[in-house]
Amino acid sequence: MWSFRAWRRRRLLQRVALPQAQWRELVTSLGLLRGLSAEELRRLQQLVLLFLAEKSVVGVQGLVLSDAMRLRIAVQACLPVLALGLDWYRDVRSVLVYPGGFVARHEYQDADGVVHIERAALSGEALEQGPVILSWEDVAAESAAGVNLVIHEFAHKLDMLNGAANGLPPLHEDMSVQQWSADFSAAYASLVAEVERGGVTVLDAYAAKDPAECFAVLSEAFFAAPALLQDSYPEVYGQLQLFYRQDPVLRLGR
Ligand SMILES: [Zn+2]
């Protein structure tokens, strides 16, 4: 079927290219991208070009974003949809980047109809039908094993494609919602138990907050510390492999 968007994308890719020196530097500096084949890197580069052309990535609170900074955000955002395509981010129009952590103000109504205002200090946030918000300080930081803020927030966006984030993104036809729920529930229960025992969790304990955070945190781990995730929760690793259509353990071993 003829699509204006597809035509516009093809035209853009014919005319625009990423600065190659900057691209090579990024590829060698980000451990996440290790083991990607030449073909996968070529595809990733195309996704990044389209991402930057179609979405606005802007600094707020006086932060001026350089091309290298925007590229660094875009490449991490595009890695999870490398085998899925950019349409999976159709609900993302903009990415707002604060210089550091920011305070989010949330309003919610309780069962009695009382409106509460909550303020929380955050390093990132994904709003349903709204922007992805990131703290540059946290994007740039050398973080702990398996932690990746950009992938975390964009995983929430994938989760929100079928309504409020609940740890169940729209699955592919060859996947089973029952199996996904069973595997994630088991991992979630085990994480919650680990946190309640007060022990040190192998993966980020924030995964035990709720099922939506569990999916986002385990997605981070899937890309940023895949062997650790596969050892701890092999069934979840398998589900994420089916969902993202990637096998980071295999490619990092390459
Ligand atoms: Zn989150």
Short mmCIF file of N, CA, C and O and ligand atoms in Angstrom, two decimals, residues 152-153 156 206 212-213 216, ligand 1:
data_model
loop_
_atom_site.label_atom_id
_atom_site.label_comp_id
_atom_site.label_asym_id
_atom_site.label_seq_id
_atom_site.Cartn_x
_atom_site.Cartn_y
_atom_site.Cartn_z
N HIS A 152 14.73 2.38 29.65
CA HIS A 152 13.67 2.28 30.66
C HIS A 152 12.45 3.11 30.25
O HIS A 152 11.32 2.60 30.20
N GLU A 153 12.66 4.37 29.94
CA GLU A 153 11.52 5.24 29.63
C GLU A 153 10.85 4.86 28.32
O GLU A 153 9.63 4.93 28.20
N HIS A 156 8.53 1.97 28.74
CA HIS A 156 7.21 2.41 29.22
C HIS A 156 6.33 2.84 28.04
O HIS A 156 5.13 2.58 28.01
N TYR A 206 14.04 -1.46 41.94
CA TYR A 206 12.90 -0.66 41.51
C TYR A 206 11.90 -1.52 40.72
O TYR A 206 10.72 -1.20 40.63
N ALA A 212 4.49 -2.52 35.87
CA ALA A 212 4.98 -1.64 34.79
C ALA A 212 6.47 -1.38 34.96
O ALA A 212 7.24 -1.43 33.99
N GLU A 213 6.89 -1.11 36.20
CA GLU A 213 8.32 -0.87 36.44
C GLU A 213 9.12 -2.15 36.25
O GLU A 213 10.26 -2.13 35.80
N ALA A 216 9.82 -2.40 32.61
CA ALA A 216 10.79 -1.40 32.16
C ALA A 216 12.20 -1.74 32.66
O ALA A 216 13.18 -1.67 31.91
ZN ZN B 1 9.73 3.66 35.26
#
